[in-house]
mmCIF file of C-alpha atoms in Angstrom:
data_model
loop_
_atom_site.group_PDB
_atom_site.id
_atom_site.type_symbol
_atom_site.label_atom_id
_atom_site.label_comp_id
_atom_site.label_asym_id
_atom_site.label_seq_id
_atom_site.Cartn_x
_atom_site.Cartn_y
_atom_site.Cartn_z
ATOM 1 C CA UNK S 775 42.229 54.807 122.453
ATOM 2 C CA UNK S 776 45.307 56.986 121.066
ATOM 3 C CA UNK S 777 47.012 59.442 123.405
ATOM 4 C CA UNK S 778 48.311 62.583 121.464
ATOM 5 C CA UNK S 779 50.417 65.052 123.832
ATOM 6 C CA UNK S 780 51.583 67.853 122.078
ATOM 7 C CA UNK S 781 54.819 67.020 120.940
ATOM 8 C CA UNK S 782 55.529 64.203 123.407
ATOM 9 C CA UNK S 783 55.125 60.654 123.520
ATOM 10 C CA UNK S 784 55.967 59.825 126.873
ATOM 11 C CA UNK S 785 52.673 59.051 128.002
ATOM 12 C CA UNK S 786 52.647 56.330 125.567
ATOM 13 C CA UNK S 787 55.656 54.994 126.556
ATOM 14 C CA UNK S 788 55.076 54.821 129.881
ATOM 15 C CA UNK S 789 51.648 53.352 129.780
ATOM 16 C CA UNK S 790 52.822 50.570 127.186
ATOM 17 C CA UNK S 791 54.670 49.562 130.227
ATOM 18 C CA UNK S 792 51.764 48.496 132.137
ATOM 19 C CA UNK S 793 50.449 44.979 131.130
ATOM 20 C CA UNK S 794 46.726 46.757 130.983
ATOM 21 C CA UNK S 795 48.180 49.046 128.833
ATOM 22 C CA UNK S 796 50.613 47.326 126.346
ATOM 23 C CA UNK S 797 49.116 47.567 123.128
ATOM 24 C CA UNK S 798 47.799 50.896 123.495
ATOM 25 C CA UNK S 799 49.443 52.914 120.459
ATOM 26 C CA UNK S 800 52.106 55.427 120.284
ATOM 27 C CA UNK S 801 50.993 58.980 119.017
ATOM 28 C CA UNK S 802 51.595 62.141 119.477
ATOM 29 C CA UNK S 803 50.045 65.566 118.385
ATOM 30 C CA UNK S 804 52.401 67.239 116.438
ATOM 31 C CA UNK S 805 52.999 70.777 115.591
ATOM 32 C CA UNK S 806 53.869 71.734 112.012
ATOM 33 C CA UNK S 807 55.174 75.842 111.960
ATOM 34 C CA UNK S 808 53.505 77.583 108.425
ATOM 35 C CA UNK S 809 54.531 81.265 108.125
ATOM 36 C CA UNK S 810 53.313 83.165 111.128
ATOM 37 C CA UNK S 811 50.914 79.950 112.177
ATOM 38 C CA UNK S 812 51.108 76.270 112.542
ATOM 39 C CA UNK S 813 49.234 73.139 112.097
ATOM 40 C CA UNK S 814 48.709 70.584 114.601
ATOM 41 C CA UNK S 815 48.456 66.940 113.127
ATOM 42 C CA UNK S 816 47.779 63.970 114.961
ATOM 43 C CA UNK S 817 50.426 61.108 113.998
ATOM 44 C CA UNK S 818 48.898 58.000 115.857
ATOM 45 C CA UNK S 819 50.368 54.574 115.680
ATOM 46 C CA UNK S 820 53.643 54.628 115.530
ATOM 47 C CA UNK S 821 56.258 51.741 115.410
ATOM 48 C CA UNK S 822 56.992 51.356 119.069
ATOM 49 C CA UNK S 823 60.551 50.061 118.307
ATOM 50 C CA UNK S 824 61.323 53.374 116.196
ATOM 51 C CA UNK S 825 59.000 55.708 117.919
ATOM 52 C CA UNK S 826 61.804 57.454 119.350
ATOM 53 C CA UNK S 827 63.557 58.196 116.690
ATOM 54 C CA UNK S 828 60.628 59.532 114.616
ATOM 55 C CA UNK S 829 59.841 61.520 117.570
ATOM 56 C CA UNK S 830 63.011 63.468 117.377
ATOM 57 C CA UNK S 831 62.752 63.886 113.764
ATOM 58 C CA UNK S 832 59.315 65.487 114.120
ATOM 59 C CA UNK S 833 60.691 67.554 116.963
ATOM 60 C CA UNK S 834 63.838 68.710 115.090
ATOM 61 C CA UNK S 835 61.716 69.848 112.519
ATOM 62 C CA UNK S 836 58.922 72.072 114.881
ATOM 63 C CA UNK S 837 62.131 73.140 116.641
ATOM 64 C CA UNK S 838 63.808 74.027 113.367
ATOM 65 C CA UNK S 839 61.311 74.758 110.512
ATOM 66 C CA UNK S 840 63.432 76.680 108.213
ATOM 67 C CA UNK S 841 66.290 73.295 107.892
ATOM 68 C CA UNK S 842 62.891 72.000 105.581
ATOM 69 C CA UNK S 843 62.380 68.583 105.250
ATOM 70 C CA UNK S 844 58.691 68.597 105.982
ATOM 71 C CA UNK S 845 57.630 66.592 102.638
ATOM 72 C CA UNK S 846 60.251 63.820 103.934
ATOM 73 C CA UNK S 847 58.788 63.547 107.067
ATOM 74 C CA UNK S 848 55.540 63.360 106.002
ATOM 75 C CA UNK S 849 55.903 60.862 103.588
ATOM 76 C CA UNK S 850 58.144 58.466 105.655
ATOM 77 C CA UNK S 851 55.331 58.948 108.010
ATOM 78 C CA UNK S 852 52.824 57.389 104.703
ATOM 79 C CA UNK S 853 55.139 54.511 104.149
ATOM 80 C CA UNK S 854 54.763 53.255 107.456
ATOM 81 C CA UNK S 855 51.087 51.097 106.502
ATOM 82 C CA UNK S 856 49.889 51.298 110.696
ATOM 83 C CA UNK S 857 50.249 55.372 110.561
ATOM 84 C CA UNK S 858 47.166 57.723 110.695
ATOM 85 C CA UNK S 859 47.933 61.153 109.684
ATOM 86 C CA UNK S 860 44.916 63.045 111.024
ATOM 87 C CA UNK S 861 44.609 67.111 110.270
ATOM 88 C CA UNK S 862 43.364 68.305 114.061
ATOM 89 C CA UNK S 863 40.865 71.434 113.807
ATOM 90 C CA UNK S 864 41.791 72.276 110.661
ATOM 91 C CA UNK S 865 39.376 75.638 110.951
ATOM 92 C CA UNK S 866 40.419 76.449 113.957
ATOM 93 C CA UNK S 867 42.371 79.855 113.947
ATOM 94 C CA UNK S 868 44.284 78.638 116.681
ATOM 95 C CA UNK S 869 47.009 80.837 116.384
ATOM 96 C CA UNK S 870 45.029 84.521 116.362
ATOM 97 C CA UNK S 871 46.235 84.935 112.709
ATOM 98 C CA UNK S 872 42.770 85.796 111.727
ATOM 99 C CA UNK S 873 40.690 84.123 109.482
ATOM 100 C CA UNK S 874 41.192 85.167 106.092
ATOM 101 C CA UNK S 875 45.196 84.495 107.043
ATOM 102 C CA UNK S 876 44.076 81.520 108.638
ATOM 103 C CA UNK S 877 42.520 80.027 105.907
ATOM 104 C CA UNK S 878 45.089 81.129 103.155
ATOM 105 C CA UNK S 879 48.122 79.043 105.165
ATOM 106 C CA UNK S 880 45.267 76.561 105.237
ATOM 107 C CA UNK S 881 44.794 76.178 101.397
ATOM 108 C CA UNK S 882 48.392 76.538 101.050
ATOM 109 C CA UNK S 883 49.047 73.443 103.283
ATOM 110 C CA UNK S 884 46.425 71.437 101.896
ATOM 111 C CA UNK S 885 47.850 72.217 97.929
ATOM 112 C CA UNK S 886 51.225 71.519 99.092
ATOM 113 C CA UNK S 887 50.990 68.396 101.564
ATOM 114 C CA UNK S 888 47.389 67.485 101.382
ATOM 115 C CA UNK S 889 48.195 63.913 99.328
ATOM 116 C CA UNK S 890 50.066 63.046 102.909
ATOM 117 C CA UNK S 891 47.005 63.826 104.879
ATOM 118 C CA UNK S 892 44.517 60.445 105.461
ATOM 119 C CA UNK S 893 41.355 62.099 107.752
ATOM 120 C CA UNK S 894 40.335 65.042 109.480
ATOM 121 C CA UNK S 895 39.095 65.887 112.559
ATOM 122 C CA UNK S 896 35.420 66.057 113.805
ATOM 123 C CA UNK S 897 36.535 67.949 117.617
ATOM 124 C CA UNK S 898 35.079 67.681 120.655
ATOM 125 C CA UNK S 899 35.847 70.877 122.037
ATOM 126 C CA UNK S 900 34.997 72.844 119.050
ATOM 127 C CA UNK S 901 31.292 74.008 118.111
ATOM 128 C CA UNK S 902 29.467 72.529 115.850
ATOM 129 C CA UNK S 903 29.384 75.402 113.237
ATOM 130 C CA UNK S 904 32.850 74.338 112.828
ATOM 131 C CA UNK S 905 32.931 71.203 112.787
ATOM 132 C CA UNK S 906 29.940 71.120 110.379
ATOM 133 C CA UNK S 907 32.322 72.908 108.006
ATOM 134 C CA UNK S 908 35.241 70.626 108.536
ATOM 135 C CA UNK S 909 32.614 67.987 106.836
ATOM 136 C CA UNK S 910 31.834 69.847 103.960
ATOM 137 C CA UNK S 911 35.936 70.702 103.520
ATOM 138 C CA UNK S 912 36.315 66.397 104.034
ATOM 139 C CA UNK S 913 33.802 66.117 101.213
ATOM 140 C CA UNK S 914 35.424 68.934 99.046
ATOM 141 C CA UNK S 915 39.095 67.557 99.768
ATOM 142 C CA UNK S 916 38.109 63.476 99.323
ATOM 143 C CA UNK S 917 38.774 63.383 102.832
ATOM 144 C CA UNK S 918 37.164 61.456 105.734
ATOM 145 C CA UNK S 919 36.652 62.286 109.520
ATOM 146 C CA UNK S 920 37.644 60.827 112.339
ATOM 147 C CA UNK S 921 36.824 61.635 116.311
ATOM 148 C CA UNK S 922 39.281 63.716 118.627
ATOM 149 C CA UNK S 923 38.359 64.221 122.161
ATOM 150 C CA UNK S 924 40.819 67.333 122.868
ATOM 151 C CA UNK S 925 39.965 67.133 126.412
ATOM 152 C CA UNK S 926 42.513 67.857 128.513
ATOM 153 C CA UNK S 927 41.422 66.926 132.214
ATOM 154 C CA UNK S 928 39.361 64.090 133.393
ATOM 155 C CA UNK S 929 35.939 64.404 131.167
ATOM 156 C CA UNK S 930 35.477 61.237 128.695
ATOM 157 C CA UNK S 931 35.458 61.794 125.220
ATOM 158 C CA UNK S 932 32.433 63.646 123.862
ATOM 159 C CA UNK S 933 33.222 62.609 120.201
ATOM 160 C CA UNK S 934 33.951 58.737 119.778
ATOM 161 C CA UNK S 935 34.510 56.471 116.362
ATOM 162 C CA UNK S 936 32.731 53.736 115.880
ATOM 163 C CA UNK S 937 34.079 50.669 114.730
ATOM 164 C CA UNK S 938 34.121 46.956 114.444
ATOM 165 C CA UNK S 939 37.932 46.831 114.100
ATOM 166 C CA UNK S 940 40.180 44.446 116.743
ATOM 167 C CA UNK S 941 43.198 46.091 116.628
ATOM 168 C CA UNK S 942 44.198 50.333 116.277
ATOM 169 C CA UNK S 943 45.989 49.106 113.346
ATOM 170 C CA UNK S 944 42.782 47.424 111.565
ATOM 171 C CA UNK S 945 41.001 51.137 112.259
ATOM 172 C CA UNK S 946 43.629 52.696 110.683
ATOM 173 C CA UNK S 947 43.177 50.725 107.417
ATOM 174 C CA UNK S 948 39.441 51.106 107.294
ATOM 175 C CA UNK S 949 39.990 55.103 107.229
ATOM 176 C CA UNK S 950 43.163 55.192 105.028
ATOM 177 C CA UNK S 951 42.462 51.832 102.548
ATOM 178 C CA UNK S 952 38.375 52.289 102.916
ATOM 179 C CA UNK S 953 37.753 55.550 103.617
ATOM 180 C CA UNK S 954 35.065 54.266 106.182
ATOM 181 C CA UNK S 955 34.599 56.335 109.793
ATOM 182 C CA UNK S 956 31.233 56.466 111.487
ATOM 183 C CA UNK S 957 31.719 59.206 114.419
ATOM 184 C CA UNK S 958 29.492 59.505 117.831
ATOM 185 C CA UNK S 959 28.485 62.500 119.450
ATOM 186 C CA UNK S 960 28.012 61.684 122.734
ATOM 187 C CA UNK S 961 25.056 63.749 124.989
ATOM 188 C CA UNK S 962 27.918 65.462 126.626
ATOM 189 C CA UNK S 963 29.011 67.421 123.142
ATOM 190 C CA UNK S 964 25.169 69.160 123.801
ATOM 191 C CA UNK S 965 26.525 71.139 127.036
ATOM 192 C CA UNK S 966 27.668 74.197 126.373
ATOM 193 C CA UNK S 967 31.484 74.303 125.459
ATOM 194 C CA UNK S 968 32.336 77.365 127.843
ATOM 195 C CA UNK S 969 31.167 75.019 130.869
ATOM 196 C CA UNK S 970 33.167 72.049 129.082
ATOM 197 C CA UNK S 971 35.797 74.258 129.221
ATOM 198 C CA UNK S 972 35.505 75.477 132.699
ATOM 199 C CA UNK S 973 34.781 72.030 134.682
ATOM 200 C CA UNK S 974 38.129 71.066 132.626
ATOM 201 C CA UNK S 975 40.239 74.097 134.229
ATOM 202 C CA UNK S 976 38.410 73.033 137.674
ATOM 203 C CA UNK S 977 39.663 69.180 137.462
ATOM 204 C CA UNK S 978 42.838 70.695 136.558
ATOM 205 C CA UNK S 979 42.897 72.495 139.845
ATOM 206 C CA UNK S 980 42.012 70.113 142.491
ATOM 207 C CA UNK S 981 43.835 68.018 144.611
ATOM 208 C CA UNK S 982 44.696 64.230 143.581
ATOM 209 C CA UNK S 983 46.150 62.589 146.609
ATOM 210 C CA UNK S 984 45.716 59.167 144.720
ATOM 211 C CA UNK S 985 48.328 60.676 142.228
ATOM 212 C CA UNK S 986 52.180 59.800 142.432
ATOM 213 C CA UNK S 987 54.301 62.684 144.784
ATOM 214 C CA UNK S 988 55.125 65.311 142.580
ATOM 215 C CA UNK S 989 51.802 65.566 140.343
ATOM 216 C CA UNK S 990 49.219 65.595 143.224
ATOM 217 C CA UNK S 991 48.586 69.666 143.052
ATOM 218 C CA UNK S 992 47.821 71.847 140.074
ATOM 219 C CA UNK S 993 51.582 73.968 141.083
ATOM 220 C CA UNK S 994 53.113 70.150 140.233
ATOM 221 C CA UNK S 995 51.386 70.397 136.424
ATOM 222 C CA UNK S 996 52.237 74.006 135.982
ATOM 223 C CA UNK S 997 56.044 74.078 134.520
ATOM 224 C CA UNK S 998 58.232 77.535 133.963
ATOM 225 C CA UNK S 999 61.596 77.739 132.431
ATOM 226 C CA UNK S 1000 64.955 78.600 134.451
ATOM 227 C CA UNK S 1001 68.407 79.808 133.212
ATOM 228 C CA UNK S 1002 69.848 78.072 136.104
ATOM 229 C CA UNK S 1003 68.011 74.835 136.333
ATOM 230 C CA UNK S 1004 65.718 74.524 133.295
ATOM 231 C CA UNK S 1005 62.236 73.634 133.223
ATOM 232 C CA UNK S 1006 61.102 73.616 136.762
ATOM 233 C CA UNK S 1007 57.419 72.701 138.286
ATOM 234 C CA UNK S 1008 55.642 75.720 140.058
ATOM 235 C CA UNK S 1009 55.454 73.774 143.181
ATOM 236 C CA UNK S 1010 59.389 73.922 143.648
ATOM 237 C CA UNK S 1011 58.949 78.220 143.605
ATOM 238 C CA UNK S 1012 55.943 78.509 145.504
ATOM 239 C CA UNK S 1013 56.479 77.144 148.421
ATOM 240 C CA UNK S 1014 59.349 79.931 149.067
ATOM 241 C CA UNK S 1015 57.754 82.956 146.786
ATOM 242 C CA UNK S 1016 54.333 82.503 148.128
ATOM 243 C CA UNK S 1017 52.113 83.460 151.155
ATOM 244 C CA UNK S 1018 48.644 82.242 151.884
ATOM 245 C CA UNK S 1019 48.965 80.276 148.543
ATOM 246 C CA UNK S 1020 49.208 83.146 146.085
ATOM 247 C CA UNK S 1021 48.889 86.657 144.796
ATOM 248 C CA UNK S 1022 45.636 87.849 145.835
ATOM 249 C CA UNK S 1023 44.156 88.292 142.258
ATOM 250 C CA UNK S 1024 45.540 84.411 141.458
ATOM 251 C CA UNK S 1025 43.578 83.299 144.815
ATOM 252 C CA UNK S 1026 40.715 84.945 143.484
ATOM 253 C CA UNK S 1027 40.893 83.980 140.084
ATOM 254 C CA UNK S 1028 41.311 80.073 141.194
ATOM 255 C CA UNK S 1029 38.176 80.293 143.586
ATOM 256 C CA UNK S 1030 36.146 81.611 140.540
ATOM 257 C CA UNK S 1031 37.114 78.947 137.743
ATOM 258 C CA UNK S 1032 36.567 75.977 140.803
ATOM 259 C CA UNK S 1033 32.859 77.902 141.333
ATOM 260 C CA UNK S 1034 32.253 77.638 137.208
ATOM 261 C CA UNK S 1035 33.572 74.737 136.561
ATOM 262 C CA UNK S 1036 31.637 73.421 139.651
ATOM 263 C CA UNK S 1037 28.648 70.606 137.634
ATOM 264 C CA UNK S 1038 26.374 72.117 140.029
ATOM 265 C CA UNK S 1039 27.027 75.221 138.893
ATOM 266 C CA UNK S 1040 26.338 73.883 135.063
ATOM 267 C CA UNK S 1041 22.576 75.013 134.691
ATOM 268 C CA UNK S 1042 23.378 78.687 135.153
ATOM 269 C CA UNK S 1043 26.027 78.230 132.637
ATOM 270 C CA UNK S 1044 23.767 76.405 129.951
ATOM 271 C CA UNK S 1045 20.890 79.115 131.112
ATOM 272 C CA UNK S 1046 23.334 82.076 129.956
ATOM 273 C CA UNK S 1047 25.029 80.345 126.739
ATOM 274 C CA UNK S 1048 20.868 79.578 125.528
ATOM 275 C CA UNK S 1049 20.947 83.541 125.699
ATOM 276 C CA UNK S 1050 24.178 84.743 124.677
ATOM 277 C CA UNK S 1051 25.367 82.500 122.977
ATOM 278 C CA UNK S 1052 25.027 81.788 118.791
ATOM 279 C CA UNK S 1053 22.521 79.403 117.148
ATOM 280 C CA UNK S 1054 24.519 75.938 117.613
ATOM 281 C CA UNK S 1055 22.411 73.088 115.607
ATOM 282 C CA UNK S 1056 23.133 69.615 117.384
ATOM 283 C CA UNK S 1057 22.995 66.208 115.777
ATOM 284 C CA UNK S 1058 23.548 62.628 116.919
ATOM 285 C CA UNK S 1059 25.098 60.566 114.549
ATOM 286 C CA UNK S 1060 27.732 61.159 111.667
ATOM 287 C CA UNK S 1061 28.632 58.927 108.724
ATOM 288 C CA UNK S 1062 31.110 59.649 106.753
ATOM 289 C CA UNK S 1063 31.856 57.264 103.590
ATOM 290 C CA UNK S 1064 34.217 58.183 101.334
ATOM 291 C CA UNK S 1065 32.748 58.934 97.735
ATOM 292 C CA UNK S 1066 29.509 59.880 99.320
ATOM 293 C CA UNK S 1067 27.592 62.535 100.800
ATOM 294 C CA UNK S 1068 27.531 62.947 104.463
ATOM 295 C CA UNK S 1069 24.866 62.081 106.106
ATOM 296 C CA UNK S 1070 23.034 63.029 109.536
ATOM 297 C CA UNK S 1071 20.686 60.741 110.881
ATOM 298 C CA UNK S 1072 19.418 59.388 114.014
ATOM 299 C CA UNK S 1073 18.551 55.762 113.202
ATOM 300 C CA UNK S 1074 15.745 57.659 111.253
ATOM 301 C CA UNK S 1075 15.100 60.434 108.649
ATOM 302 C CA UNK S 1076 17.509 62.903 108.966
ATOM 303 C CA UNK S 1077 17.099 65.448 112.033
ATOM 304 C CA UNK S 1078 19.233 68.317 112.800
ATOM 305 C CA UNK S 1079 18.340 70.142 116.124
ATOM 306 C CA UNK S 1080 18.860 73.442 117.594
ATOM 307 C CA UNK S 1081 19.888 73.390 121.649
ATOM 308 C CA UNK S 1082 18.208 76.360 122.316
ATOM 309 C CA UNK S 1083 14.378 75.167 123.652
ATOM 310 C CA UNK S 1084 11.884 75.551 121.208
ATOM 311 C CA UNK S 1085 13.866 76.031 118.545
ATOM 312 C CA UNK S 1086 14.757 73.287 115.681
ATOM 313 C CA UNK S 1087 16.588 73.805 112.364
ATOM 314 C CA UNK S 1088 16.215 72.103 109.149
ATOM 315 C CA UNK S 1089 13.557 69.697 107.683
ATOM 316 C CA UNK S 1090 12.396 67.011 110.068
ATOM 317 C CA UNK S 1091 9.869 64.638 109.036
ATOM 318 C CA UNK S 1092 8.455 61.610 110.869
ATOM 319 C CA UNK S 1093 9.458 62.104 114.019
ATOM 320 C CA UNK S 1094 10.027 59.255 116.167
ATOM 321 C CA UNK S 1095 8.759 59.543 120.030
ATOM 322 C CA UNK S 1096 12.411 59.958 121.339
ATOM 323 C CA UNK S 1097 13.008 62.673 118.620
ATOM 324 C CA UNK S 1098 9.251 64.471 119.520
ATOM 325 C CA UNK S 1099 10.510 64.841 123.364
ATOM 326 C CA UNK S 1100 13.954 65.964 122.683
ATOM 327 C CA UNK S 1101 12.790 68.228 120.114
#
């Protein structure tokens, strides 16, 4: 398992401190300005002994875009043989440029710093239309895939890799010497995303009194910026600013994303994305081998199925018993 905060490898420090935890790897998810956009690429594996200083390299440089340098990081970042340079939701107009903006900074990042690049990103908190056609850029670019959860509460990992690998570092040669990643979809990448999304913002909400003091409520995760004091958690304002645990429209707005993210509430949700929501085809297994096509099969002939009922897209033949009563 790699950890990648946004800009921030504390967690990975800290956890490398507990004996369970001391070989876990030192990444980070970092953010690359371009024009009125940015990139986010996942830099997992780091040397733990010069993780630091890498880290405020990389920051310097997000801080700081215009001092250049970005070619130097990035291949430093090559040299180092345990590095994985993964491109995260590379489709993904993150940024609200638009698409056809999107995908020109894209094409220009790819042209200029693509050769520094090793995988990218199958996500599990993107829809499958997308990630479909971040396979068929991997097999235009030369590129494999590899998993990324994205999650950001308590919800495992709907997207996994596969491997046979002992070590992170042994996984990180079979994508960037062997150009070898099988990726998982787990049954949970099926839901639909908005109640992914939702039961994510609910865990995010809710009490934790197993949690250290200071990160027990959601106001202890929620940070703001001072003049005075800098970066402050909203639990140090609220207390003072607040009656009855709120503005009205922010008590309202908190009981309605705890009732949707509720799992009991789930069905509803999955009842309204089946009718609102666009064709999303589903499939079970990816293999990705570099020099080959990609292929999508389910320990049989290839099936690709559409999650609305009744409804199933592309050529299946021979359908196995399991297949018959999903499909």
């Amino acid at each position: 398992m790699s950890i990648t905060d946004h800009d921030d490898i504390e967690a990975s420090l800290l956890l490398r401190g507990l004996d369970a935890f001391r070989n876990i790897p030192v990444s980070v998810e970092w953010t690359i300005p371009v024009g009125v956009g940015f990139f986010h690429i996942g830099v997992h594996n780091l040397p733990p002994k010069l993780s630091v200083e890498i880290m405020s390299e990389l920051a310097q440089y997000t801080s700081s875009p215009e001092s250049g340098g970005l070619v130097d990081l990035l291949a430093m970042l090559n040299e180092l043989p345990g590095v994985l340079l993964v491109l995260n939701h590379p489709l993904w107009d993150i940024e609200f440029a638009g698409a056809e903006q999107h995908t020109r900074s894209l094409s220009a990042f790819m042209l200029a710093h693509g050769k520094w690049i090793h995988a990218l990103e199958v996500n599990g908190y993107r829809p499958w239309r997308e990630n479909e056609a971040v396979l068929r850029m991997a097999e235009e670019v030369g590129l494999p895939v590899v998993s990324g959860g994205d999650r950001h509460a308590c919800r495992p990992n709907a997207v996994l890799n596969l491997t046979t690998a002992g070590t992170f570092s042994e996984f990180v040669s079979e994508v960037r010497q062997d150009g070898r990643s099988e990726i998982l979809l787990m049954p949970e990448y099926s839901q639909p995303l908005a109640a992914r999304q939702m039961e994510g913002a609910a865990e995010f909400l809710c009490f934790y009194p197993q949690y250290p003091c200071g990160q027990q409520k959601w106001t202890d995760r929620v940070f703001f910026y001072t003049d005075e004091r800098g970066v402050l958690p909203l639990s140090l304002y609220a207390p003072n600013h607040w009656k009855d645990g709120g503005p009205r429209w922010l008590r309202h707005t908190l009981r309605v994303v705890s009732l949707l993210g509720n799992r009991r509430f789930r069905p509803a949700m999955r009842l309204a994305w089946f009718l609102l929501a666009p064709n999303e085809e589903m499939v079970v297994l990816l293999k990705r081998t570099a020099g080959k096509d990609t292929r999508l099969d389910w320990e049989a002939p290839t099936t690709i199925l559409n999650t609305r009922p009744g409804l199933v897209i592309g050529t299946v033949e021979n359908m196995s018993p399991e297949q018959e009563e999903c499909r």
